[in-house]
Amino acid sequence: MSSSAFHELDLILVRHGTTQWNREKRYVGHADPGLLPEAAGEQGALGLRLHGMCFAKVYSSDLRRCTETLRLAAPQLAAAAVPDARLRELDFGEWDGETYESLKDVQLYRSWLDDPRCFTPPGGESLEHFEDRLTGFLNSLRDEVLQGEGSNAEGIPAVLAVTHGGVIRQLAVLTVPGLDFWSIQLPPAGMAGLRLKYEEDGRITGSWLRNISFP
């Protein structure tokens, strides 16, 4: 392992602010709505939390609701952000923009809710592909982040990623033992933190950073 490699990394995760589709409880996958103007207060509160934080790297989903969230909350961080399509929400395909009420009588939808590993939204993305691209993002951090850059008081590198609710849930499920996808809730413009440990055998394990105020 090179001298620049690290064993632990703090991944600070921010969910984008509120869109009209969020308010209407519609599925929002790869569709690209912007933020609601009246949600500006969310970005102000987020900016206060991010103020003074130092990061080795800043990443954002390339979808507008994420890039706008970062630009409004922390322009100085947005200027250095790397847009990354791997941080997009799950692609819901033909179900993008639909609601539970509009889909509840569709048998494939009900099967997908019961077993998302065996069923895929029409024209959308499988859970396996979703997990693979998120795992690829986590693995790539070992090459893109250097030991000592943007480190916290403990000397652990910190990375910021502005992304989507489903992505944050899935990253947690992939790394933190015993977590269930639906047990994790984060409000729009909310922040959570994972301390990731990169094992010698290639596994990545995580634990919550409680001081990031994960609800």
Short mmCIF file of C-alpha atoms in Angstrom, two decimals:
data_model
loop_
_atom_site.label_atom_id
_atom_site.label_comp_id
_atom_site.label_asym_id
_atom_site.label_seq_id
_atom_site.Cartn_x
_atom_site.Cartn_y
_atom_site.Cartn_z
CA MET A 1 0.00 0.00 0.00
CA SER A 2 1.42 3.40 -0.95
CA SER A 3 2.20 6.09 1.63
CA SER A 4 -0.73 8.13 0.32
CA ALA A 5 -3.25 5.36 1.03
CA PHE A 6 -5.64 5.50 3.98
CA HIS A 7 -7.54 2.93 6.00
CA GLU A 8 -10.40 5.16 7.18
CA LEU A 9 -12.40 7.95 5.58
CA ASP A 10 -15.25 10.15 6.76
CA LEU A 11 -17.94 10.40 4.08
CA ILE A 12 -20.28 13.32 4.76
CA LEU A 13 -23.54 12.83 2.88
CA VAL A 14 -26.01 15.60 2.08
CA ARG A 15 -29.45 15.03 0.64
CA HIS A 16 -30.61 17.59 -1.91
CA GLY A 17 -33.29 20.15 -1.05
CA THR A 18 -37.02 19.91 -1.75
CA THR A 19 -38.42 19.74 -5.28
CA GLN A 20 -42.05 19.93 -6.37
CA TRP A 21 -42.03 16.20 -7.03
CA ASN A 22 -40.76 15.55 -3.50
CA ARG A 23 -43.63 17.62 -2.16
CA GLU A 24 -46.10 15.66 -4.28
CA LYS A 25 -44.53 12.35 -3.14
CA ARG A 26 -43.63 11.36 -6.68
CA TYR A 27 -40.77 9.03 -7.57
CA VAL A 28 -37.81 11.16 -8.64
CA GLY A 29 -35.03 9.12 -10.18
CA HIS A 30 -33.10 10.37 -13.21
CA ALA A 31 -35.67 13.06 -13.95
CA ASP A 32 -34.15 16.49 -13.37
CA PRO A 33 -36.47 18.92 -11.56
CA GLY A 34 -34.93 21.91 -9.83
CA LEU A 35 -35.43 23.04 -6.24
CA LEU A 36 -38.53 24.84 -5.04
CA PRO A 37 -37.78 28.58 -4.59
CA GLU A 38 -39.56 28.54 -1.23
CA ALA A 39 -37.12 25.88 0.01
CA ALA A 40 -34.29 28.43 0.17
CA GLY A 41 -34.30 28.29 3.97
CA GLU A 42 -33.13 24.66 3.80
CA GLN A 43 -30.02 25.72 1.92
CA GLY A 44 -29.28 28.49 4.41
CA ALA A 45 -29.43 26.08 7.33
CA LEU A 46 -27.27 23.59 5.46
CA GLY A 47 -24.74 26.30 4.66
CA LEU A 48 -24.36 27.07 8.36
CA ARG A 49 -23.61 23.42 9.08
CA LEU A 50 -21.06 23.20 6.27
CA HIS A 51 -19.36 26.49 7.16
CA GLY A 52 -15.75 25.96 8.16
CA MET A 53 -15.70 22.27 7.27
CA CYS A 54 -12.70 21.13 5.24
CA PHE A 55 -12.85 18.33 2.68
CA ALA A 56 -10.25 16.46 0.68
CA LYS A 57 -12.77 16.12 -2.16
CA VAL A 58 -16.28 17.32 -2.91
CA TYR A 59 -18.62 15.31 -5.13
CA SER A 60 -22.17 15.84 -6.30
CA SER A 61 -24.72 13.93 -8.28
CA ASP A 62 -24.82 15.61 -11.68
CA LEU A 63 -28.59 16.13 -11.42
CA ARG A 64 -29.77 19.71 -10.97
CA ARG A 65 -31.42 19.33 -7.58
CA CYS A 66 -28.06 18.32 -6.10
CA THR A 67 -25.84 20.84 -7.88
CA GLU A 68 -28.29 23.63 -6.98
CA THR A 69 -28.33 22.54 -3.33
CA LEU A 70 -24.56 22.76 -3.08
CA ARG A 71 -24.32 26.02 -5.02
CA LEU A 72 -26.91 27.73 -2.82
CA ALA A 73 -25.68 26.31 0.49
CA ALA A 74 -21.93 26.54 0.00
CA PRO A 75 -20.75 28.32 -3.18
CA GLN A 76 -17.10 27.89 -2.21
CA LEU A 77 -17.51 24.12 -2.06
CA ALA A 78 -19.60 24.04 -5.23
CA ALA A 79 -16.73 25.63 -7.14
CA ALA A 80 -14.54 22.62 -6.34
CA ALA A 81 -17.20 19.93 -6.71
CA VAL A 82 -16.81 17.01 -9.10
CA PRO A 83 -20.13 16.02 -10.75
CA ASP A 84 -20.50 12.24 -10.66
CA ALA A 85 -23.36 10.34 -12.33
CA ARG A 86 -22.68 7.36 -10.07
CA LEU A 87 -24.28 9.40 -7.26
CA ARG A 88 -27.62 9.66 -9.08
CA GLU A 89 -30.77 8.26 -7.53
CA LEU A 90 -32.00 4.85 -8.69
CA ASP A 91 -33.42 5.09 -12.20
CA PHE A 92 -37.16 4.40 -11.87
CA GLY A 93 -37.65 4.25 -15.63
CA GLU A 94 -41.32 4.50 -16.59
CA TRP A 95 -42.25 5.05 -12.96
CA ASP A 96 -40.40 8.37 -12.71
CA GLY A 97 -42.98 11.00 -11.77
CA GLU A 98 -45.52 8.42 -10.61
CA THR A 99 -46.86 8.06 -7.07
CA TYR A 100 -47.77 5.13 -4.86
CA GLU A 101 -51.44 5.87 -5.53
CA SER A 102 -50.97 5.78 -9.31
CA LEU A 103 -49.01 2.52 -9.21
CA LYS A 104 -50.52 0.57 -6.32
CA ASP A 105 -52.66 -1.64 -8.57
CA VAL A 106 -49.79 -2.52 -10.94
CA GLN A 107 -48.64 -6.07 -10.17
CA LEU A 108 -45.00 -5.48 -11.16
CA TYR A 109 -44.86 -2.48 -8.86
CA ARG A 110 -46.21 -4.46 -5.93
CA SER A 111 -43.72 -7.25 -6.67
CA TRP A 112 -40.88 -4.71 -6.79
CA LEU A 113 -41.88 -3.28 -3.42
CA ASP A 114 -41.90 -6.78 -1.93
CA ASP A 115 -38.62 -7.90 -3.51
CA PRO A 116 -36.60 -5.16 -5.26
CA ARG A 117 -33.70 -7.54 -5.78
CA CYS A 118 -35.74 -9.76 -8.08
CA PHE A 119 -37.83 -7.14 -9.90
CA THR A 120 -36.89 -3.95 -11.79
CA PRO A 121 -38.98 -0.91 -12.81
CA PRO A 122 -39.80 -1.05 -16.54
CA GLY A 123 -37.08 0.78 -18.43
CA GLY A 124 -35.34 1.40 -15.11
CA GLU A 125 -32.36 0.18 -13.14
CA SER A 126 -31.89 -3.05 -11.24
CA LEU A 127 -30.91 -2.98 -7.58
CA GLU A 128 -27.77 -4.93 -8.50
CA HIS A 129 -26.66 -2.22 -10.95
CA PHE A 130 -27.46 0.49 -8.40
CA GLU A 131 -25.33 -1.23 -5.77
CA ASP A 132 -22.49 -1.82 -8.24
CA ARG A 133 -22.17 1.84 -9.21
CA LEU A 134 -22.26 2.98 -5.58
CA THR A 135 -19.65 0.40 -4.62
CA GLY A 136 -17.57 1.62 -7.55
CA PHE A 137 -17.78 5.17 -6.19
CA LEU A 138 -16.64 4.05 -2.73
CA ASN A 139 -13.74 2.05 -4.15
CA SER A 140 -12.61 4.92 -6.39
CA LEU A 141 -12.11 7.17 -3.36
CA ARG A 142 -9.00 5.16 -2.46
CA ASP A 143 -7.34 6.40 -5.64
CA GLU A 144 -8.77 9.92 -5.64
CA VAL A 145 -8.27 10.96 -2.00
CA LEU A 146 -4.81 11.38 -0.49
CA GLN A 147 -3.91 10.83 3.15
CA GLY A 148 -3.64 14.16 4.94
CA GLU A 149 -5.78 16.20 2.54
CA GLY A 150 -8.88 17.71 4.13
CA SER A 151 -8.39 15.61 7.26
CA ASN A 152 -10.33 16.10 10.47
CA ALA A 153 -8.82 16.53 13.93
CA GLU A 154 -8.18 12.79 14.08
CA GLY A 155 -6.20 12.87 10.85
CA ILE A 156 -8.88 11.02 8.88
CA PRO A 157 -9.61 12.35 5.36
CA ALA A 158 -13.11 13.75 4.87
CA VAL A 159 -15.14 13.74 1.65
CA LEU A 160 -18.43 15.51 0.95
CA ALA A 161 -21.06 14.00 -1.38
CA VAL A 162 -24.31 15.79 -2.22
CA THR A 163 -26.72 13.17 -3.45
CA HIS A 164 -30.19 11.61 -3.06
CA GLY A 165 -32.14 9.93 -0.29
CA GLY A 166 -32.06 6.50 -1.88
CA VAL A 167 -28.32 6.74 -2.47
CA ILE A 168 -27.65 7.66 1.16
CA ARG A 169 -29.80 4.76 2.35
CA GLN A 170 -28.12 2.30 0.02
CA LEU A 171 -24.59 3.44 0.91
CA ALA A 172 -25.45 2.86 4.56
CA VAL A 173 -26.99 -0.56 3.90
CA LEU A 174 -23.92 -1.58 1.88
CA THR A 175 -21.46 -0.66 4.63
CA VAL A 176 -23.11 -0.61 8.07
CA PRO A 177 -24.00 -4.08 9.37
CA GLY A 178 -27.62 -4.72 10.32
CA LEU A 179 -29.22 -1.70 8.68
CA ASP A 180 -32.50 -1.89 6.79
CA PHE A 181 -33.08 0.42 3.79
CA TRP A 182 -36.44 1.74 5.00
CA SER A 183 -35.26 2.37 8.57
CA ILE A 184 -33.08 5.29 7.42
CA GLN A 185 -34.76 8.67 7.08
CA LEU A 186 -33.07 11.94 6.15
CA PRO A 187 -35.00 15.15 5.42
CA PRO A 188 -34.33 17.33 2.37
CA ALA A 189 -31.05 19.24 2.79
CA GLY A 190 -30.25 16.93 5.72
CA MET A 191 -26.75 15.73 6.52
CA ALA A 192 -25.41 12.37 7.69
CA GLY A 193 -21.93 10.95 8.10
CA LEU A 194 -20.34 7.55 7.63
CA ARG A 195 -16.92 6.58 8.88
CA LEU A 196 -15.71 4.05 6.35
CA LYS A 197 -13.01 1.49 7.04
CA TYR A 198 -11.22 -0.01 4.04
CA GLU A 199 -10.26 -3.55 4.95
CA GLU A 200 -7.22 -5.37 3.58
CA ASP A 201 -9.49 -7.98 1.97
CA GLY A 202 -11.29 -5.31 -0.06
CA ARG A 203 -14.39 -5.01 2.12
CA ILE A 204 -15.62 -1.57 3.15
CA THR A 205 -17.36 -1.35 6.51
CA GLY A 206 -19.02 1.71 7.97
CA SER A 207 -20.40 3.25 11.14
CA TRP A 208 -22.44 6.40 11.73
CA LEU A 209 -20.73 9.63 12.73
CA ARG A 210 -23.13 10.66 15.46
CA ASN A 211 -21.76 14.21 15.75
CA ILE A 212 -23.10 14.92 12.23
CA SER A 213 -26.56 14.82 13.85
CA PHE A 214 -28.04 11.94 11.89
CA PRO A 215 -31.66 11.74 13.12
#
